[in-house]
Amino acid sequence: MTDRSPGYDLDDELRLDDAAQYRALFEPTRMEIVRLLGQQAATVSQLANALERPKGTIGHHVDTLADAGLVRVVRTERVRAIEAKYWGRTARTFVYGGFDGPGVTIPSPVATAAEEYATAGTVGMASLRHAQIPEERAREWTERLASLAAEFASEPLAGTATFGLVLALYETDRPTFPAEVPADVDAGEEAR
């Protein structure tokens, strides 16, 4: 696997544990800022250019993220008479879940992927499959999918388009047949 370091030091993960962090992160523009800072450190001006938004708006969003402990200044450079601040994420992965505080809406990764897929270009595929498997096999599949997601996320930056990968393994409430037909089933009834 290729290391896709953004060029600055950051923790592997940060567990989000308060409403301010959730509200700061789960806003579309701020989520894009955090995603971009996962690629490389950037100034507010660079972020504004990449997102095609006003510098003042992006500055406000960066301040909100910084107040929540999600981004920080990772280096400064003297550009003419101004000290340019380069922002970076505080962690490679933000771990969330289980928080149900008031005023916090956590976007579903699957819903986000569905929106993006609906307007996607020509390269891509989607498939929904169901299988009746034991929990142990579901855990094995979960580990394999996590490994595949990590491999995808570590691809070196290249190309001109960003591609998304959504993986989900979940238990459904779909009706099922028993794994094996019970021996006491009448052969005549089975033929109906």
C-alpha angles and dihedrals in degrees: 000000000000118000107237099196115174090221099260136074118269137160119261093238144359120202109219108225110166140054094246091061092048094047091047096050103038098066115102099237093045091048089055091049091052091047092051092047087056086067099047144332113274143181122240088254092054091048091048091052093047093048094038091230132127115279092234092055092049091046090055091050092048090051090051091050091047093050088054092051095246099115134024140179105274098180143350131217131194108239108183104304096338130087106226114211118214113205127208139173119269091223139019091227129030110208115209139162139108094051115123103169122155117275094017121121116181111203115229112243088217093053090048090050091048091054092049093044091052090064097032126133124248099282112083147071139214132197135174117200134172128204132176102228137153119265091249091059089047089056090050091051090048091055092048092050091048089052092049091049091051091049091050092048092051095058110126116257108264141129129045102269134063116227126202128217120196121189125177133170114183141158114250133201093232113139115256139195119233112274089245130027107249114249092233094065110120110244090223092054091047090057094058 
